[in-house]
PDB file of C-alpha atoms in Angstrom:
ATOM      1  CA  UNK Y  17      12.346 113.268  96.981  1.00  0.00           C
ATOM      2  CA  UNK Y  18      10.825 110.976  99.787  1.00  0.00           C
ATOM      3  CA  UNK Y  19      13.271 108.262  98.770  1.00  0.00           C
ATOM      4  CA  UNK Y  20      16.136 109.988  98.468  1.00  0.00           C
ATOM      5  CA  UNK Y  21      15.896 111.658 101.879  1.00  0.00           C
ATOM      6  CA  UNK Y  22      15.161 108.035 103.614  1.00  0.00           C
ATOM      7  CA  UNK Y  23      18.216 106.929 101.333  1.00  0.00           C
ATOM      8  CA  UNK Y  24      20.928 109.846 102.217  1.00  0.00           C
ATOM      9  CA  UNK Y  25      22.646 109.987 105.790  1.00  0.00           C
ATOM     10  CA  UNK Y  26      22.089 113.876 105.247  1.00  0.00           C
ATOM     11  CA  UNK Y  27      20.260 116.658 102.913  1.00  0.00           C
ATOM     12  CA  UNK Y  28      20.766 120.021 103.134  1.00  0.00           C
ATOM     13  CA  UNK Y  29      20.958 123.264 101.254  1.00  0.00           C
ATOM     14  CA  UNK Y  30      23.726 125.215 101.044  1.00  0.00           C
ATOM     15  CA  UNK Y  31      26.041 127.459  99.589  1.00  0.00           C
ATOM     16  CA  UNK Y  32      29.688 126.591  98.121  1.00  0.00           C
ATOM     17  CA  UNK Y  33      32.568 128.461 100.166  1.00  0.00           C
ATOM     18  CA  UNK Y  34      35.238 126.331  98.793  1.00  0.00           C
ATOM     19  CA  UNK Y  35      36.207 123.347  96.260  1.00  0.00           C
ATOM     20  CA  UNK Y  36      39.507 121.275  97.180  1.00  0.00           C
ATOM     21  CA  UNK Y  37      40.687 119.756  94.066  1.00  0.00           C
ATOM     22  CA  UNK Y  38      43.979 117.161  93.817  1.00  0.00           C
ATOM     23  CA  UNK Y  39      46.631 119.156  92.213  1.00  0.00           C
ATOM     24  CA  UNK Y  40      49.530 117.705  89.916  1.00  0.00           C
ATOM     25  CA  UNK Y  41      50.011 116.346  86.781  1.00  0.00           C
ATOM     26  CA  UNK Y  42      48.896 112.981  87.249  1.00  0.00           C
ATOM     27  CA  UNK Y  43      45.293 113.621  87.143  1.00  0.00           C
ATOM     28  CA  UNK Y  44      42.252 111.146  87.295  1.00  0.00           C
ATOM     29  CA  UNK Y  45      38.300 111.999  86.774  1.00  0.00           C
ATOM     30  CA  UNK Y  46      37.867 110.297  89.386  1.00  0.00           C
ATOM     31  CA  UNK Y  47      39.621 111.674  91.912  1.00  0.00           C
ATOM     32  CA  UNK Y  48      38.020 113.170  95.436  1.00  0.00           C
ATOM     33  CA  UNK Y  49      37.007 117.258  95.425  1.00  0.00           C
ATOM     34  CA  UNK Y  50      36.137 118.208  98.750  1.00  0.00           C
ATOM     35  CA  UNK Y  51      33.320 120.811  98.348  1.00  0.00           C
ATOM     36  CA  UNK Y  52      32.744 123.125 101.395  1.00  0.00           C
ATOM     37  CA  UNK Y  53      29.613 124.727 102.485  1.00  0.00           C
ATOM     38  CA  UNK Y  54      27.714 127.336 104.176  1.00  0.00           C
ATOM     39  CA  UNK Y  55      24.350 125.086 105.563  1.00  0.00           C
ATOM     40  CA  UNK Y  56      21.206 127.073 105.367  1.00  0.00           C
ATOM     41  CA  UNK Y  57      18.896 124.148 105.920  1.00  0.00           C
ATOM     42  CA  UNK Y  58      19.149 120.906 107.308  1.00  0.00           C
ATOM     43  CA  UNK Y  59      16.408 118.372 106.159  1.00  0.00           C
ATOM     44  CA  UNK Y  60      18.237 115.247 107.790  1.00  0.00           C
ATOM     45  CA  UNK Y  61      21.475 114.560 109.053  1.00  0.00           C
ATOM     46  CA  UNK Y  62      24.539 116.495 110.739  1.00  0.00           C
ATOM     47  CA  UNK Y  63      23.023 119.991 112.551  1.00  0.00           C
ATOM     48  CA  UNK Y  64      26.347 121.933 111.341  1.00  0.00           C
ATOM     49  CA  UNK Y  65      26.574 125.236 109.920  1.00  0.00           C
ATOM     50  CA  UNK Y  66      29.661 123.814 107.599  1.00  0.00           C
ATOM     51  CA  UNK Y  67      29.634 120.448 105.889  1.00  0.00           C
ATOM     52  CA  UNK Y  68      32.008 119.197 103.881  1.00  0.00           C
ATOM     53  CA  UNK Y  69      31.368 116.955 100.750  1.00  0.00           C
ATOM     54  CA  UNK Y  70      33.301 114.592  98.477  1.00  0.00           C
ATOM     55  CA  UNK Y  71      32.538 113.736  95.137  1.00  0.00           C
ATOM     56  CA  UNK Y  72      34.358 112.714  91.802  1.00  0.00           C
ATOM     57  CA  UNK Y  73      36.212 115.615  89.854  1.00  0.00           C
ATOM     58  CA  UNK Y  74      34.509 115.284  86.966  1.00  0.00           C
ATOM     59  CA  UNK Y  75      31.112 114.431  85.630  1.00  0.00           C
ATOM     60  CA  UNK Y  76      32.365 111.758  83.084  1.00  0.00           C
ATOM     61  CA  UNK Y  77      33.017 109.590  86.837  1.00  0.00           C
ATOM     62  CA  UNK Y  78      29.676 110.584  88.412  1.00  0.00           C
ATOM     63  CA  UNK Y  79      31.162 113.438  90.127  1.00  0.00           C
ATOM     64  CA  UNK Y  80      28.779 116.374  90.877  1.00  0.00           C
ATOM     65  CA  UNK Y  81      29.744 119.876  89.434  1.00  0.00           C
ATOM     66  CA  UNK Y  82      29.475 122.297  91.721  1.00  0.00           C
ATOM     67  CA  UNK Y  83      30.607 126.037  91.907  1.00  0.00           C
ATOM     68  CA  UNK Y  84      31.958 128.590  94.040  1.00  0.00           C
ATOM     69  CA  UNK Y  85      29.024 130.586  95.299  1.00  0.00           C
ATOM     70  CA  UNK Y  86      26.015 128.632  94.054  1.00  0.00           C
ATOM     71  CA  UNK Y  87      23.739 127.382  96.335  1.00  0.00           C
ATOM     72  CA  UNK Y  88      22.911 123.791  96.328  1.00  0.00           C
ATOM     73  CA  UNK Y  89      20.398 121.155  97.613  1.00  0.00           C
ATOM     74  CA  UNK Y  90      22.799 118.375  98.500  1.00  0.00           C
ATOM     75  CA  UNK Y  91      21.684 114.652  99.412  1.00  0.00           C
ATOM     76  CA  UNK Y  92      24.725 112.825 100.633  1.00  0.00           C
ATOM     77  CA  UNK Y  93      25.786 109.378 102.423  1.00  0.00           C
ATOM     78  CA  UNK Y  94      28.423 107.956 104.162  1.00  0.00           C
ATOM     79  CA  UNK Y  95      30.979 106.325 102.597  1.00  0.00           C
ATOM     80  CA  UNK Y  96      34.677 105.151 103.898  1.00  0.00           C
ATOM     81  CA  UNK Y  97      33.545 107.755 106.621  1.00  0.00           C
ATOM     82  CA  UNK Y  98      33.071 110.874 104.678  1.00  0.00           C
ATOM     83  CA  UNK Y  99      29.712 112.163 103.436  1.00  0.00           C
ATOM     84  CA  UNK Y 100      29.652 111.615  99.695  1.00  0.00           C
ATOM     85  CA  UNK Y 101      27.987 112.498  96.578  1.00  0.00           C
ATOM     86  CA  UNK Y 102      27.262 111.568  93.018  1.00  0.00           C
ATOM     87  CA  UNK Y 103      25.659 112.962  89.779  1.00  0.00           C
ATOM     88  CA  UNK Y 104      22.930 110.731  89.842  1.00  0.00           C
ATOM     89  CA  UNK Y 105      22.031 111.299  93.344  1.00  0.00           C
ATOM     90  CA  UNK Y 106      18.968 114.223  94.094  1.00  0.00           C
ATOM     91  CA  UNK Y 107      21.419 116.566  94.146  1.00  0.00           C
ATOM     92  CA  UNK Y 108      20.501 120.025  92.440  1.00  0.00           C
ATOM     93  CA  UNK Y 109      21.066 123.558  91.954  1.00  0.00           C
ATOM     94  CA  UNK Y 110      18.700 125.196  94.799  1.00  0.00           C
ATOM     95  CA  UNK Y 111      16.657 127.143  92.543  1.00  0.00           C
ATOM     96  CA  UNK Y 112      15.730 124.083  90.156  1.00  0.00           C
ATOM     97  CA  UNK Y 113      14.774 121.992  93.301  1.00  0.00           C
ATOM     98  CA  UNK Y 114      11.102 123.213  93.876  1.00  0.00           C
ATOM     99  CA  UNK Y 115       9.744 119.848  93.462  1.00  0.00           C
ATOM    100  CA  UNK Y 116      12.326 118.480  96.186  1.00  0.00           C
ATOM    101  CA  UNK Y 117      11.258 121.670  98.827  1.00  0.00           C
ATOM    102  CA  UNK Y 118       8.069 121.384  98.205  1.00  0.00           C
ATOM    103  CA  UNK Y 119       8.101 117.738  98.975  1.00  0.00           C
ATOM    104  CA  UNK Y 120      10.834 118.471 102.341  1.00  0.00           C
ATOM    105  CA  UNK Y 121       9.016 120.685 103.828  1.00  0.00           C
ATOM    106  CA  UNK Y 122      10.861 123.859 105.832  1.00  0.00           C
ATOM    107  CA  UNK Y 123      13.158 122.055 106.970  1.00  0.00           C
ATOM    108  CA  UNK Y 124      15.649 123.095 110.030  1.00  0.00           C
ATOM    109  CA  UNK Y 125      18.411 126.423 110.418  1.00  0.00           C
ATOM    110  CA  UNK Y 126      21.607 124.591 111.571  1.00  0.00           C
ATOM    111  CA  UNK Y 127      22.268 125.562 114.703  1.00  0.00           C
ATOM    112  CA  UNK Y 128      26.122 124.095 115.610  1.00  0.00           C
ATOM    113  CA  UNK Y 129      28.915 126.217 114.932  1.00  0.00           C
ATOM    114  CA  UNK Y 130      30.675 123.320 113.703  1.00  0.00           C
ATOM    115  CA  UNK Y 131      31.901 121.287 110.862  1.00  0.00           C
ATOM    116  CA  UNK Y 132      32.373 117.441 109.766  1.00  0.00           C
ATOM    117  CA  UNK Y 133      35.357 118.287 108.217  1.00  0.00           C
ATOM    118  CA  UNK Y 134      38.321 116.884 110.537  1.00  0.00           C
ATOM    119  CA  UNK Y 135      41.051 117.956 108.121  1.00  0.00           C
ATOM    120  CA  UNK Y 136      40.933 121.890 109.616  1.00  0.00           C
ATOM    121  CA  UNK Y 137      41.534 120.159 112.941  1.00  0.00           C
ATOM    122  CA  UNK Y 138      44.041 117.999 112.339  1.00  0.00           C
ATOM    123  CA  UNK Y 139      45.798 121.565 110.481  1.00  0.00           C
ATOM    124  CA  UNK Y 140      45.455 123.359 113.659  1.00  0.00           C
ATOM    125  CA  UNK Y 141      46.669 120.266 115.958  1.00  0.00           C
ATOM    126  CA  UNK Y 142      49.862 119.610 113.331  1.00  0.00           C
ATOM    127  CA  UNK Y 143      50.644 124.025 113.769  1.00  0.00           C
ATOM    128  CA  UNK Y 144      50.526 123.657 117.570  1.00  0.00           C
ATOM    129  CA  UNK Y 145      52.433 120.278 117.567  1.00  0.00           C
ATOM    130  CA  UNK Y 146      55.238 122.044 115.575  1.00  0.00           C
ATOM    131  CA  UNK Y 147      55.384 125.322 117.309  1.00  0.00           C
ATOM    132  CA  UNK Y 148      55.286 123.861 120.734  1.00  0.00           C
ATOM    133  CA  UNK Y 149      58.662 121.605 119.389  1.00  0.00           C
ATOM    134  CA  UNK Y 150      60.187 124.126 118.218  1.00  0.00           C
ATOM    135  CA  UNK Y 151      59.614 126.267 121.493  1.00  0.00           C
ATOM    136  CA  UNK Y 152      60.629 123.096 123.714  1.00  0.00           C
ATOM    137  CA  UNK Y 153      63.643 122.858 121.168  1.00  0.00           C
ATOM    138  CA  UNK Y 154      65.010 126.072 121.424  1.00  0.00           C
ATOM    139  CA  UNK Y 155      64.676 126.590 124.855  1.00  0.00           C
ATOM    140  CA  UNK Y 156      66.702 123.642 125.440  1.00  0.00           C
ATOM    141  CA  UNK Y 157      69.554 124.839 123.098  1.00  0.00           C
ATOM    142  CA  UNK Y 158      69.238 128.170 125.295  1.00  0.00           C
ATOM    143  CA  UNK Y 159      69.582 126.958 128.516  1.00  0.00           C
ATOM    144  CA  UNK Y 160      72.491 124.191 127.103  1.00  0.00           C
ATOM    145  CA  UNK Y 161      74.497 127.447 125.955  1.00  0.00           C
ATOM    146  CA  UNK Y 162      74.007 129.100 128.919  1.00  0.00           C
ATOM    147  CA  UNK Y 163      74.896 126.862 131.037  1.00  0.00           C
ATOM    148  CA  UNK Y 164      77.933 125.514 128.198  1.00  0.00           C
ATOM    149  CA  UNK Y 165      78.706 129.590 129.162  1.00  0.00           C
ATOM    150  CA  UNK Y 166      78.569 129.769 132.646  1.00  0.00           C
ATOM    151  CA  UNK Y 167      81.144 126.484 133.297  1.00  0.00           C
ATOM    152  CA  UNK Y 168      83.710 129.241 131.484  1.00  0.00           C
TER     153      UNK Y 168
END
């Protein structure tokens, strides 16, 4: 366990909220899932109450399998600029990871209100972008007609 938390860029336990799989028919194994969770402890790395995870989509490409509601002790790195994980990494179901907590220690409660997932951001940036156009839009066509209204 003392290895793999100087290896990761973060561990932390946590339950899984959500699990953003590629959709469509051209599928691959080893395509990115981006696991959410809810951060109950925080060994090392990002102090966030929500961290989001990439791994493989299946197993038979190192992917992890996680599940909707378990909780999980997750040790994770940076890679391409998104923390990552992989089958063979320390990763566990919470309740089989005595060994690992016992070696950890407490550990820390999260205490930022935040997430390392910029995709929700860039969501809520793209929503306001559009609304604000089409506001900007039709108030433009509004005062053209009026005005196209008034010259009559």
């Amino acid at each position: 366990p003392q290895e793999s938390l100087e290896a990761a860029s973060t561990v932390f336990a946590g339950r899984v909220v959500n699990i953003d799989a590629p959709k469509g028919l051209l599928l691959s194994s080893t395509d990115p899932v981006k696991v959410t969770f809810m951060v109950s402890r925080i060994w090392k790395g990002l102090d966030y109450t929500s961290l989001v995870v990439k791994t493989a989509r299946y197993s038979a490409s190192c992917g992890f399998p996680f599940e909707v509601g378990k909780e999980y002790l997750v040790y994770a790195s940076y890679e391409e600029g998104e923390l990552q994980t992989y089958l063979c990494s320390r990763t566990k179901l919470l309740e089989e990871a005595q060994e690992d907590l016992q070696a950890l220690g407490e550990g820390n409660v999260p205490v930022n209100k935040k997430s390392n997932d910029r995709a929700g951001v860039n969501q809520i940036i793209l929503i306001i972008s559009v609304g604000l156009v089409g506001v900007i839009g039709g108030g433009t066509i509004w005062i053209l007609s009026r005005k196209k209204n008034n010259k009559k």
